[in-house]
PDB file of C-alpha atoms and ligand atoms in Angstrom:
ATOM      1  CA  UNK A  27      65.173 127.172  83.404  1.00 67.00           C
ATOM      2  CA  UNK A  28      62.272 125.721  83.058  1.00 91.00           C
ATOM      3  CA  UNK A  29      59.446 127.104  84.370  1.00 97.00           C
ATOM      4  CA  UNK A  30      59.885 125.140  88.119  1.00 97.00           C
ATOM      5  CA  UNK A  31      56.216 127.170  90.000  1.00 98.00           C
ATOM      6  CA  UNK A  32      53.991 127.134  87.161  1.00 98.00           C
ATOM      7  CA  UNK A  33      51.248 126.793  88.386  1.00 98.00           C
ATOM      8  CA  UNK A  34      52.615 126.435  92.670  1.00 98.00           C
ATOM      9  CA  UNK A  35      50.570 128.092  95.055  1.00 98.00           C
ATOM     10  CA  UNK A  36      52.180 129.532  97.185  1.00 99.00           C
ATOM     11  CA  UNK A  37      51.908 128.425 101.112  1.00 98.00           C
ATOM     12  CA  UNK A  38      55.160 127.437 102.925  1.00 98.00           C
ATOM     13  CA  UNK A  39      58.859 127.967 103.683  1.00 98.00           C
ATOM     14  CA  UNK A  40      58.985 124.244 104.140  1.00 98.00           C
ATOM     15  CA  UNK A  41      57.896 123.247 100.496  1.00 98.00           C
ATOM     16  CA  UNK A  42      60.649 124.871  98.450  1.00 98.00           C
ATOM     17  CA  UNK A  43      63.541 123.605  97.413  1.00 98.00           C
ATOM     18  CA  UNK A  44      67.046 125.455  96.099  1.00 98.00           C
ATOM     19  CA  UNK A  45      66.293 125.208  92.383  1.00 98.00           C
ATOM     20  CA  UNK A  46      63.235 127.305  92.925  1.00 98.00           C
ATOM     21  CA  UNK A  47      64.368 129.587  95.362  1.00 98.00           C
ATOM     22  CA  UNK A  48      67.530 130.464  92.626  1.00 98.00           C
ATOM     23  CA  UNK A  49      64.321 131.138  90.028  1.00 98.00           C
ATOM     24  CA  UNK A  50      62.768 132.949  91.901  1.00 98.00           C
ATOM     25  CA  UNK A  51      65.689 135.026  92.972  1.00 98.00           C
ATOM     26  CA  UNK A  52      67.031 135.029  89.832  1.00 98.00           C
ATOM     27  CA  UNK A  53      63.599 136.331  87.692  1.00 98.00           C
ATOM     28  CA  UNK A  54      62.850 139.023  90.266  1.00 98.00           C
ATOM     29  CA  UNK A  55      66.351 140.170  89.426  1.00 98.00           C
ATOM     30  CA  UNK A  56      65.235 140.348  85.930  1.00 98.00           C
ATOM     31  CA  UNK A  57      62.461 142.377  86.948  1.00 98.00           C
ATOM     32  CA  UNK A  58      64.162 144.826  89.215  1.00 98.00           C
ATOM     33  CA  UNK A  59      66.368 145.548  86.123  1.00 98.00           C
ATOM     34  CA  UNK A  60      63.307 146.143  83.677  1.00 98.00           C
ATOM     35  CA  UNK A  61      62.267 148.313  86.238  1.00 98.00           C
ATOM     36  CA  UNK A  62      64.034 149.988  87.445  1.00 98.00           C
ATOM     37  CA  UNK A  63      65.080 150.837  82.822  1.00 98.00           C
ATOM     38  CA  UNK A  64      61.805 151.698  83.000  1.00 98.00           C
ATOM     39  CA  UNK A  65      61.070 149.149  80.137  1.00 98.00           C
ATOM     40  CA  UNK A  66      57.123 148.069  79.216  1.00 96.00           C
ATOM     41  CA  UNK A  67      56.293 145.014  81.701  1.00 98.00           C
ATOM     42  CA  UNK A  68      53.389 142.838  79.679  1.00 98.00           C
ATOM     43  CA  UNK A  69      53.642 139.522  81.892  1.00 98.00           C
ATOM     44  CA  UNK A  70      50.214 138.975  82.926  1.00 98.00           C
ATOM     45  CA  UNK A  71      48.053 141.304  80.532  1.00 98.00           C
ATOM     46  CA  UNK A  72      45.110 140.450  80.114  1.00 98.00           C
ATOM     47  CA  UNK A  73      44.845 138.610  83.544  1.00 98.00           C
ATOM     48  CA  UNK A  74      42.914 139.475  86.950  1.00 98.00           C
ATOM     49  CA  UNK A  75      44.770 138.624  90.643  1.00 98.00           C
ATOM     50  CA  UNK A  76      42.974 138.711  93.635  1.00 98.00           C
ATOM     51  CA  UNK A  77      43.799 140.289  96.304  1.00 98.00           C
ATOM     52  CA  UNK A  78      41.870 139.141  99.355  1.00 98.00           C
ATOM     53  CA  UNK A  79      43.800 140.807 103.040  1.00 98.00           C
ATOM     54  CA  UNK A  80      41.492 139.709 106.144  1.00 96.00           C
ATOM     55  CA  UNK A  81      44.121 141.355 107.521  1.00 96.00           C
ATOM     56  CA  UNK A  82      45.629 145.013 108.226  1.00 95.00           C
ATOM     57  CA  UNK A  83      48.508 144.987 105.487  1.00 95.00           C
ATOM     58  CA  UNK A  84      50.349 148.443 104.111  1.00 96.00           C
ATOM     59  CA  UNK A  85      53.908 146.325 102.627  1.00 97.00           C
ATOM     60  CA  UNK A  86      51.945 142.710 101.329  1.00 98.00           C
ATOM     61  CA  UNK A  87      48.560 144.445 100.382  1.00 98.00           C
ATOM     62  CA  UNK A  88      51.412 147.384  98.350  1.00 98.00           C
ATOM     63  CA  UNK A  89      53.770 145.687  96.890  1.00 98.00           C
ATOM     64  CA  UNK A  90      51.449 142.327  95.048  1.00 98.00           C
ATOM     65  CA  UNK A  91      49.231 145.247  94.392  1.00 98.00           C
ATOM     66  CA  UNK A  92      52.099 147.257  92.909  1.00 98.00           C
ATOM     67  CA  UNK A  93      53.807 143.933  91.295  1.00 98.00           C
ATOM     68  CA  UNK A  94      50.792 142.548  89.159  1.00 98.00           C
ATOM     69  CA  UNK A  95      49.513 146.132  88.065  1.00 98.00           C
ATOM     70  CA  UNK A  96      53.168 147.019  87.038  1.00 98.00           C
ATOM     71  CA  UNK A  97      53.771 142.942  85.154  1.00 98.00           C
ATOM     72  CA  UNK A  98      50.324 144.526  83.057  1.00 98.00           C
ATOM     73  CA  UNK A  99      46.526 142.808  85.108  1.00 98.00           C
ATOM     74  CA  UNK A 100      44.747 144.357  86.640  1.00 98.00           C
ATOM     75  CA  UNK A 101      43.543 144.395  90.767  1.00 98.00           C
ATOM     76  CA  UNK A 102      40.215 143.155  92.062  1.00 98.00           C
ATOM     77  CA  UNK A 103      40.695 143.395  95.938  1.00 96.00           C
ATOM     78  CA  UNK A 104      39.013 142.981  99.824  1.00 96.00           C
ATOM     79  CA  UNK A 105      40.918 144.702 102.141  1.00 93.00           C
ATOM     80  CA  UNK A 106      39.642 144.070 105.593  1.00 91.00           C
ATOM     81  CA  UNK A 107      36.717 141.782 107.299  1.00 84.00           C
ATOM     82  CA  UNK A 108      33.511 143.671 107.572  1.00 86.00           C
ATOM     83  CA  UNK A 109      33.322 144.711 103.906  1.00 80.00           C
ATOM     84  CA  UNK A 110      32.783 142.138 102.158  1.00 87.00           C
ATOM     85  CA  UNK A 111      30.338 138.037 102.177  1.00 87.00           C
ATOM     86  CA  UNK A 112      32.928 137.402 105.443  1.00 87.00           C
ATOM     87  CA  UNK A 113      30.957 139.763 107.897  1.00 84.00           C
ATOM     88  CA  UNK A 114      28.172 138.301 107.241  1.00 88.00           C
ATOM     89  CA  UNK A 115      28.708 135.041 108.057  1.00 89.00           C
ATOM     90  CA  UNK A 116      30.064 133.381 104.445  1.00 93.00           C
ATOM     91  CA  UNK A 117      32.902 130.597 105.166  1.00 95.00           C
ATOM     92  CA  UNK A 118      35.983 130.900 103.066  1.00 96.00           C
ATOM     93  CA  UNK A 119      35.720 127.942 101.205  1.00 97.00           C
ATOM     94  CA  UNK A 120      32.851 129.378  99.905  1.00 97.00           C
ATOM     95  CA  UNK A 121      34.765 133.125  98.994  1.00 96.00           C
ATOM     96  CA  UNK A 122      37.499 131.405  98.260  1.00 98.00           C
ATOM     97  CA  UNK A 123      35.213 128.798  94.916  1.00 98.00           C
ATOM     98  CA  UNK A 124      33.714 132.018  94.186  1.00 97.00           C
ATOM     99  CA  UNK A 125      36.573 134.716  93.861  1.00 98.00           C
ATOM    100  CA  UNK A 126      38.321 131.649  91.705  1.00 98.00           C
ATOM    101  CA  UNK A 127      36.325 131.715  88.974  1.00 98.00           C
ATOM    102  CA  UNK A 128      36.949 135.571  88.429  1.00 98.00           C
ATOM    103  CA  UNK A 129      40.862 135.496  88.407  1.00 98.00           C
ATOM    104  CA  UNK A 130      44.307 134.106  87.866  1.00 98.00           C
ATOM    105  CA  UNK A 131      46.263 134.183  91.154  1.00 98.00           C
ATOM    106  CA  UNK A 132      44.583 134.711  94.702  1.00 98.00           C
ATOM    107  CA  UNK A 133      46.597 136.093  97.218  1.00 98.00           C
ATOM    108  CA  UNK A 134      45.477 135.755 100.854  1.00 98.00           C
ATOM    109  CA  UNK A 135      45.403 136.759 103.957  1.00 98.00           C
ATOM    110  CA  UNK A 136      44.150 135.701 106.416  1.00 97.00           C
ATOM    111  CA  UNK A 137      44.445 135.422 110.580  1.00 96.00           C
ATOM    112  CA  UNK A 138      43.730 131.790 110.893  1.00 97.00           C
ATOM    113  CA  UNK A 139      46.639 129.553 110.461  1.00 98.00           C
ATOM    114  CA  UNK A 140      46.650 127.417 107.955  1.00 98.00           C
ATOM    115  CA  UNK A 141      43.696 129.386 105.909  1.00 98.00           C
ATOM    116  CA  UNK A 142      45.708 129.049 103.055  1.00 98.00           C
ATOM    117  CA  UNK A 143      46.258 126.067 102.305  1.00 98.00           C
ATOM    118  CA  UNK A 144      42.294 125.740 102.781  1.00 98.00           C
ATOM    119  CA  UNK A 145      42.016 128.372 100.506  1.00 98.00           C
ATOM    120  CA  UNK A 146      44.498 126.404  97.366  1.00 98.00           C
ATOM    121  CA  UNK A 147      42.583 123.476  97.979  1.00 98.00           C
ATOM    122  CA  UNK A 148      39.481 125.329  97.313  1.00 98.00           C
ATOM    123  CA  UNK A 149      41.019 127.031  94.193  1.00 98.00           C
ATOM    124  CA  UNK A 150      41.477 126.059  90.697  1.00 98.00           C
ATOM    125  CA  UNK A 151      44.398 128.420  90.719  1.00 98.00           C
ATOM    126  CA  UNK A 152      47.242 129.781  91.961  1.00 98.00           C
ATOM    127  CA  UNK A 153      47.550 130.655  96.203  1.00 99.00           C
ATOM    128  CA  UNK A 154      50.075 132.561  97.133  1.00 98.00           C
ATOM    129  CA  UNK A 155      49.893 132.988 100.709  1.00 98.00           C
ATOM    130  CA  UNK A 156      50.617 136.115 103.012  1.00 98.00           C
ATOM    131  CA  UNK A 157      50.630 135.379 106.155  1.00 98.00           C
ATOM    132  CA  UNK A 158      48.160 132.988 107.905  1.00 98.00           C
ATOM    133  CA  UNK A 159      47.320 133.997 111.486  1.00 98.00           C
ATOM    134  CA  UNK A 160      50.520 133.980 113.694  1.00 98.00           C
ATOM    135  CA  UNK A 161      51.400 130.771 110.795  1.00 98.00           C
ATOM    136  CA  UNK A 162      54.082 131.281 107.987  1.00 98.00           C
ATOM    137  CA  UNK A 163      54.622 134.540 105.332  1.00 98.00           C
ATOM    138  CA  UNK A 164      56.507 132.538 102.859  1.00 98.00           C
ATOM    139  CA  UNK A 165      56.613 135.533 100.634  1.00 98.00           C
ATOM    140  CA  UNK A 166      58.591 137.653 103.188  1.00 98.00           C
ATOM    141  CA  UNK A 167      60.749 134.519 103.410  1.00 98.00           C
ATOM    142  CA  UNK A 168      61.823 134.987  99.657  1.00 99.00           C
ATOM    143  CA  UNK A 169      62.832 138.735  99.893  1.00 98.00           C
ATOM    144  CA  UNK A 170      63.891 138.571 102.905  1.00 99.00           C
ATOM    145  CA  UNK A 171      67.117 135.936 101.038  1.00 98.00           C
ATOM    146  CA  UNK A 172      66.917 138.124  98.279  1.00 98.00           C
ATOM    147  CA  UNK A 173      67.895 140.741 100.136  1.00 98.00           C
ATOM    148  CA  UNK A 174      70.359 138.989 101.937  1.00 98.00           C
ATOM    149  CA  UNK A 175      72.052 137.852  98.660  1.00 98.00           C
ATOM    150  CA  UNK A 176      71.827 141.735  97.335  1.00 98.00           C
ATOM    151  CA  UNK A 177      72.947 143.237 100.960  1.00 98.00           C
ATOM    152  CA  UNK A 178      76.000 140.801 101.861  1.00 98.00           C
ATOM    153  CA  UNK A 179      77.320 139.230  98.366  1.00 98.00           C
ATOM    154  CA  UNK A 180      75.716 135.537  99.340  1.00 98.00           C
ATOM    155  CA  UNK A 181      72.422 133.882 101.251  1.00 98.00           C
ATOM    156  CA  UNK A 182      74.387 131.562 102.340  1.00 98.00           C
ATOM    157  CA  UNK A 183      77.361 130.556 105.011  1.00 98.00           C
ATOM    158  CA  UNK A 184      76.325 133.206 107.026  1.00 98.00           C
ATOM    159  CA  UNK A 185      75.167 133.327 110.875  1.00 98.00           C
ATOM    160  CA  UNK A 186      72.908 134.772 111.418  1.00 99.00           C
ATOM    161  CA  UNK A 187      70.356 135.331 114.278  1.00 98.00           C
ATOM    162  CA  UNK A 188      66.567 135.927 114.549  1.00 98.00           C
ATOM    163  CA  UNK A 189      66.221 138.352 117.703  1.00 98.00           C
ATOM    164  CA  UNK A 190      61.948 138.590 118.928  1.00 98.00           C
ATOM    165  CA  UNK A 191      59.136 137.237 118.789  1.00 98.00           C
ATOM    166  CA  UNK A 192      59.442 133.790 117.157  1.00 98.00           C
ATOM    167  CA  UNK A 193      56.792 132.959 118.692  1.00 98.00           C
ATOM    168  CA  UNK A 194      54.307 134.546 116.771  1.00 98.00           C
ATOM    169  CA  UNK A 195      56.631 135.764 114.203  1.00 98.00           C
ATOM    170  CA  UNK A 196      55.317 134.405 110.941  1.00 98.00           C
ATOM    171  CA  UNK A 197      57.998 135.576 108.713  1.00 98.00           C
ATOM    172  CA  UNK A 198      60.776 133.390 111.032  1.00 98.00           C
ATOM    173  CA  UNK A 199      58.811 129.953 110.751  1.00 98.00           C
ATOM    174  CA  UNK A 200      59.884 129.965 107.183  1.00 98.00           C
ATOM    175  CA  UNK A 201      62.922 132.341 107.151  1.00 98.00           C
ATOM    176  CA  UNK A 202      64.608 129.572 108.894  1.00 98.00           C
ATOM    177  CA  UNK A 203      63.570 126.946 106.074  1.00 98.00           C
ATOM    178  CA  UNK A 204      65.467 129.020 103.938  1.00 98.00           C
ATOM    179  CA  UNK A 205      68.521 129.638 106.130  1.00 98.00           C
ATOM    180  CA  UNK A 206      69.171 125.439 106.264  1.00 98.00           C
ATOM    181  CA  UNK A 207      68.456 125.217 102.881  1.00 98.00           C
ATOM    182  CA  UNK A 208      71.345 127.403 102.367  1.00 98.00           C
ATOM    183  CA  UNK A 209      73.821 126.124 105.627  1.00 98.00           C
ATOM    184  CA  UNK A 210      74.122 129.121 107.884  1.00 98.00           C
ATOM    185  CA  UNK A 211      73.753 128.677 111.269  1.00 98.00           C
ATOM    186  CA  UNK A 212      71.342 130.101 112.746  1.00 98.00           C
ATOM    187  CA  UNK A 213      70.423 131.725 116.294  1.00 98.00           C
ATOM    188  CA  UNK A 214      66.427 132.372 117.618  1.00 98.00           C
ATOM    189  CA  UNK A 215      67.442 134.957 120.357  1.00 98.00           C
ATOM    190  CA  UNK A 216      64.195 135.296 122.013  1.00 98.00           C
ATOM    191  CA  UNK A 217      62.330 135.387 125.828  1.00 97.00           C
ATOM    192  CA  UNK A 218      61.623 132.346 126.909  1.00 96.00           C
ATOM    193  CA  UNK A 219      57.544 132.868 126.546  1.00 95.00           C
ATOM    194  CA  UNK A 220      58.255 133.422 122.651  1.00 97.00           C
ATOM    195  CA  UNK A 221      60.672 130.939 121.765  1.00 98.00           C
ATOM    196  CA  UNK A 222      60.476 129.738 117.564  1.00 98.00           C
ATOM    197  CA  UNK A 223      57.911 126.275 118.387  1.00 98.00           C
ATOM    198  CA  UNK A 224      59.173 123.641 119.137  1.00 98.00           C
ATOM    199  CA  UNK A 225      57.569 121.767 116.055  1.00 98.00           C
ATOM    200  CA  UNK A 226      59.320 123.955 113.790  1.00 98.00           C
ATOM    201  CA  UNK A 227      62.949 123.789 115.601  1.00 98.00           C
ATOM    202  CA  UNK A 228      62.788 119.892 115.854  1.00 98.00           C
ATOM    203  CA  UNK A 229      61.989 119.467 112.472  1.00 98.00           C
ATOM    204  CA  UNK A 230      65.393 122.356 111.438  1.00 98.00           C
ATOM    205  CA  UNK A 231      66.978 120.429 113.219  1.00 98.00           C
ATOM    206  CA  UNK A 232      66.429 117.103 112.084  1.00 98.00           C
ATOM    207  CA  UNK A 233      66.864 117.950 107.784  1.00 98.00           C
ATOM    208  CA  UNK A 234      70.192 118.336 110.097  1.00 98.00           C
ATOM    209  CA  UNK A 235      70.372 123.391 110.668  1.00 98.00           C
ATOM    210  CA  UNK A 236      72.959 124.992 112.402  1.00 98.00           C
ATOM    211  CA  UNK A 237      70.574 126.245 116.013  1.00 98.00           C
ATOM    212  CA  UNK A 238      71.288 127.229 119.188  1.00 98.00           C
ATOM    213  CA  UNK A 239      68.276 129.093 121.132  1.00 98.00           C
ATOM    214  CA  UNK A 240      68.865 132.286 123.349  1.00 98.00           C
ATOM    215  CA  UNK A 241      68.190 135.303 125.439  1.00 98.00           C
ATOM    216  CA  UNK A 242      71.516 137.242 125.177  1.00 97.00           C
ATOM    217  CA  UNK A 243      71.133 139.062 122.720  1.00 97.00           C
ATOM    218  CA  UNK A 244      74.206 141.312 122.905  1.00 97.00           C
ATOM    219  CA  UNK A 245      76.037 137.806 122.831  1.00 98.00           C
ATOM    220  CA  UNK A 246      73.968 136.866 119.554  1.00 98.00           C
ATOM    221  CA  UNK A 247      75.329 139.882 118.245  1.00 98.00           C
ATOM    222  CA  UNK A 248      78.334 139.842 118.559  1.00 98.00           C
ATOM    223  CA  UNK A 249      79.165 136.835 116.181  1.00 98.00           C
ATOM    224  CA  UNK A 250      75.925 137.811 114.232  1.00 98.00           C
ATOM    225  CA  UNK A 251      76.461 138.955 110.322  1.00 98.00           C
ATOM    226  CA  UNK A 252      72.409 139.617 110.363  1.00 99.00           C
ATOM    227  CA  UNK A 253      69.933 139.654 112.864  1.00 98.00           C
ATOM    228  CA  UNK A 254      66.618 138.905 111.677  1.00 98.00           C
ATOM    229  CA  UNK A 255      64.720 142.282 113.954  1.00 98.00           C
ATOM    230  CA  UNK A 256      60.955 140.613 114.313  1.00 98.00           C
ATOM    231  CA  UNK A 257      58.285 143.491 116.233  1.00 97.00           C
ATOM    232  CA  UNK A 258      55.856 140.599 119.368  1.00 97.00           C
ATOM    233  CA  UNK A 259      53.308 140.188 117.769  1.00 97.00           C
ATOM    234  CA  UNK A 260      51.170 141.712 120.121  1.00 96.00           C
ATOM    235  CA  UNK A 261      47.170 140.962 117.894  1.00 96.00           C
ATOM    236  CA  UNK A 262      47.473 137.521 118.688  1.00 96.00           C
ATOM    237  CA  UNK A 263      48.332 138.090 122.417  1.00 96.00           C
ATOM    238  CA  UNK A 264      44.543 135.817 124.123  1.00 92.00           C
ATOM    239  CA  UNK A 265      45.827 137.827 127.064  1.00 93.00           C
ATOM    240  CA  UNK A 266      46.593 141.751 127.286  1.00 93.00           C
ATOM    241  CA  UNK A 267      49.586 141.618 130.605  1.00 93.00           C
ATOM    242  CA  UNK A 268      51.868 138.265 128.896  1.00 93.00           C
ATOM    243  CA  UNK A 269      52.422 140.717 126.186  1.00 95.00           C
ATOM    244  CA  UNK A 270      53.541 144.273 128.808  1.00 94.00           C
ATOM    245  CA  UNK A 271      55.611 141.604 130.658  1.00 93.00           C
ATOM    246  CA  UNK A 272      57.784 140.694 127.421  1.00 94.00           C
ATOM    247  CA  UNK A 273      56.591 144.367 124.882  1.00 93.00           C
ATOM    248  CA  UNK A 274      59.693 146.010 125.008  1.00 92.00           C
ATOM    249  CA  UNK A 275      62.865 143.142 126.083  1.00 92.00           C
ATOM    250  CA  UNK A 276      64.809 144.136 122.672  1.00 96.00           C
ATOM    251  CA  UNK A 277      65.657 146.978 121.155  1.00 97.00           C
ATOM    252  CA  UNK A 278      68.182 147.753 118.619  1.00 98.00           C
ATOM    253  CA  UNK A 279      69.712 151.156 119.304  1.00 98.00           C
ATOM    254  CA  UNK A 280      72.846 152.518 118.335  1.00 98.00           C
ATOM    255  CA  UNK A 281      75.278 151.754 121.530  1.00 98.00           C
ATOM    256  CA  UNK A 282      74.285 147.894 120.510  1.00 98.00           C
ATOM    257  CA  UNK A 283      75.262 148.478 117.231  1.00 98.00           C
ATOM    258  CA  UNK A 284      78.245 149.418 117.889  1.00 98.00           C
ATOM    259  CA  UNK A 285      78.542 146.564 119.540  1.00 98.00           C
ATOM    260  CA  UNK A 286      77.749 143.853 117.402  1.00 98.00           C
ATOM    261  CA  UNK A 287      80.184 142.400 114.326  1.00 98.00           C
ATOM    262  CA  UNK A 288      81.532 144.691 112.094  1.00 98.00           C
ATOM    263  CA  UNK A 289      78.942 145.136 109.480  1.00 98.00           C
ATOM    264  CA  UNK A 290      76.113 143.368 111.176  1.00 98.00           C
ATOM    265  CA  UNK A 291      72.889 144.159 108.513  1.00 98.00           C
ATOM    266  CA  UNK A 292      70.169 144.943 110.616  1.00 98.00           C
ATOM    267  CA  UNK A 293      66.488 143.624 109.190  1.00 98.00           C
ATOM    268  CA  UNK A 294      63.002 143.629 109.686  1.00 98.00           C
ATOM    269  CA  UNK A 295      59.830 143.071 108.040  1.00 98.00           C
ATOM    270  CA  UNK A 296      58.348 145.594 109.159  1.00 98.00           C
ATOM    271  CA  UNK A 297      55.876 147.600 110.991  1.00 98.00           C
ATOM    272  CA  UNK A 298      58.651 148.379 113.637  1.00 97.00           C
ATOM    273  CA  UNK A 299      56.680 149.916 116.943  1.00 96.00           C
ATOM    274  CA  UNK A 300      59.716 150.105 118.951  1.00 95.00           C
ATOM    275  CA  UNK A 301      62.823 147.088 118.717  1.00 97.00           C
ATOM    276  CA  UNK A 302      64.542 148.963 116.508  1.00 98.00           C
ATOM    277  CA  UNK A 303      65.452 152.972 117.272  1.00 98.00           C
ATOM    278  CA  UNK A 304      65.324 155.478 114.254  1.00 98.00           C
ATOM    279  CA  UNK A 305      69.017 156.393 115.621  1.00 98.00           C
ATOM    280  CA  UNK A 306      69.606 152.813 114.208  1.00 98.00           C
ATOM    281  CA  UNK A 307      68.550 154.255 110.163  1.00 98.00           C
ATOM    282  CA  UNK A 308      71.309 155.903 109.121  1.00 98.00           C
ATOM    283  CA  UNK A 309      73.809 153.461 109.784  1.00 98.00           C
ATOM    284  CA  UNK A 310      74.698 152.070 105.985  1.00 98.00           C
ATOM    285  CA  UNK A 311      73.440 148.325 106.920  1.00 98.00           C
ATOM    286  CA  UNK A 312      70.926 149.160 108.346  1.00 98.00           C
ATOM    287  CA  UNK A 313      69.059 147.472 105.368  1.00 98.00           C
ATOM    288  CA  UNK A 314      65.145 147.314 106.501  1.00 98.00           C
ATOM    289  CA  UNK A 315      63.284 149.965 103.508  1.00 98.00           C
ATOM    290  CA  UNK A 316      65.403 148.559 101.335  1.00 98.00           C
ATOM    291  CA  UNK A 317      64.014 145.554 102.392  1.00 98.00           C
ATOM    292  CA  UNK A 318      60.656 146.273 101.895  1.00 98.00           C
ATOM    293  CA  UNK A 319      61.062 147.270  98.739  1.00 98.00           C
ATOM    294  CA  UNK A 320      62.802 144.666  97.089  1.00 98.00           C
ATOM    295  CA  UNK A 321      59.629 143.034  98.554  1.00 98.00           C
ATOM    296  CA  UNK A 322      58.098 143.946  94.986  1.00 98.00           C
ATOM    297  CA  UNK A 323      60.097 142.272  93.367  1.00 98.00           C
ATOM    298  CA  UNK A 324      59.856 138.484  94.071  1.00 99.00           C
ATOM    299  CA  UNK A 325      56.535 139.346  94.066  1.00 98.00           C
ATOM    300  CA  UNK A 326      56.441 140.390  90.518  1.00 98.00           C
ATOM    301  CA  UNK A 327      58.190 137.178  89.924  1.00 98.00           C
ATOM    302  CA  UNK A 328      56.778 134.312  91.886  1.00 99.00           C
ATOM    303  CA  UNK A 329      52.989 136.409  89.981  1.00 98.00           C
ATOM    304  CA  UNK A 330      54.563 135.756  86.947  1.00 98.00           C
ATOM    305  CA  UNK A 331      56.349 132.182  87.912  1.00 98.00           C
ATOM    306  CA  UNK A 332      52.548 130.550  88.833  1.00 98.00           C
ATOM    307  CA  UNK A 333      51.153 131.948  86.154  1.00 98.00           C
ATOM    308  CA  UNK A 334      53.272 130.128  83.870  1.00 98.00           C
ATOM    309  CA  UNK A 335      53.608 133.772  81.939  1.00 98.00           C
ATOM    310  CA  UNK A 336      57.228 133.480  82.152  1.00 96.00           C
TER     311      UNK A 336
HETATM  312  C1  NCD B  23      54.892 141.140 109.302  1.00 53.86           C
HETATM  313  C2  NCD B  23      53.466 139.996 109.040  1.00 53.86           C
HETATM  314  O1  NCD B  23      52.991 141.180 108.814  1.00 53.86           O
HETATM  315  O2  NCD B  23      53.931 139.517 109.551  1.00 53.86           O
HETATM  316  N1  NCD B  23      55.015 141.845 107.806  1.00 53.86           N
HETATM  317  C3  NCD B  23      54.996 141.987 106.779  1.00 53.86           C
HETATM  318  O3  NCD B  23      54.980 140.876 106.442  1.00 53.86           O
HETATM  319  N2  NCD B  23      55.879 142.864 106.363  1.00 53.86           N
HETATM  320  C4  NCD B  23      55.499 141.661 110.346  1.00 53.86           C
HETATM  321  C5  NCD B  23      54.889 141.683 111.243  1.00 53.86           C
HETATM  322  O4  NCD B  23      53.890 141.996 111.200  1.00 53.86           O
HETATM  323  O5  NCD B  23      54.939 142.043 112.455  1.00 53.86           O
END
């Protein structure tokens, strides 16, 4: 298959077609095999990747940086907004214009919705969105479908429940588009105040999506092949009292799993706070740590594809 992503930015869940998604998953599987066989990988030898994380991150930053290192690239990074010129008042566009002259690709996480689009307009090199505020998180959603394919043997024809904070949780904003492309039924289970943004639900429905919205998590899980649990995004609430009202509203424990559809796969982008009880961790369908590990292979695939080095 030709490289459909050569030179492209990775910004949003709605930018992809199925051929591109399949190419990314196939390329991730190719790198996963190579890493597991202990083969030397040199696709990005001689290149430099910038890792700009202006918001907290563990998995996204470390898996991207590990991916770049494993491909033979070198990595330069900013972690936090207090130790770069952002703290001196530099604009995002000036920072990006500068960094773009140093590197071959830019991975960025920022607190502002649309920040990655601004960076992509400014940069000549590919920009990969590692999360823009409560906006999008396409690379997470890509590792999510890769995980679903490995866990379920397919990414299509499933019933998938998104549970928790669908308003501020950016991963589900991206994942909804992929679920629709592969013809899955989606159940959006959340308290009324944390519903999926109406523009996204309407956009998905206009593309033919099969969506049910509910507050009844147990009923949703009784018919779901996959439950994708999200953390209530405390850092996005303007009013702490509002957060206090909804925190801990859905907690998945072993009892709930026992009442759910047999074989249900439990996913979570992590970090979890209390929304998945520890007694779920040794349930065989608990996929969240395998999911986190899959992120590195997806990010190897993305870096190799957008830099045209595959
Ligand atoms: C997610 C994020 O940052 O949006 N984490 C991640 O990248 N794995 C989910 C979250 O923080 O709750």
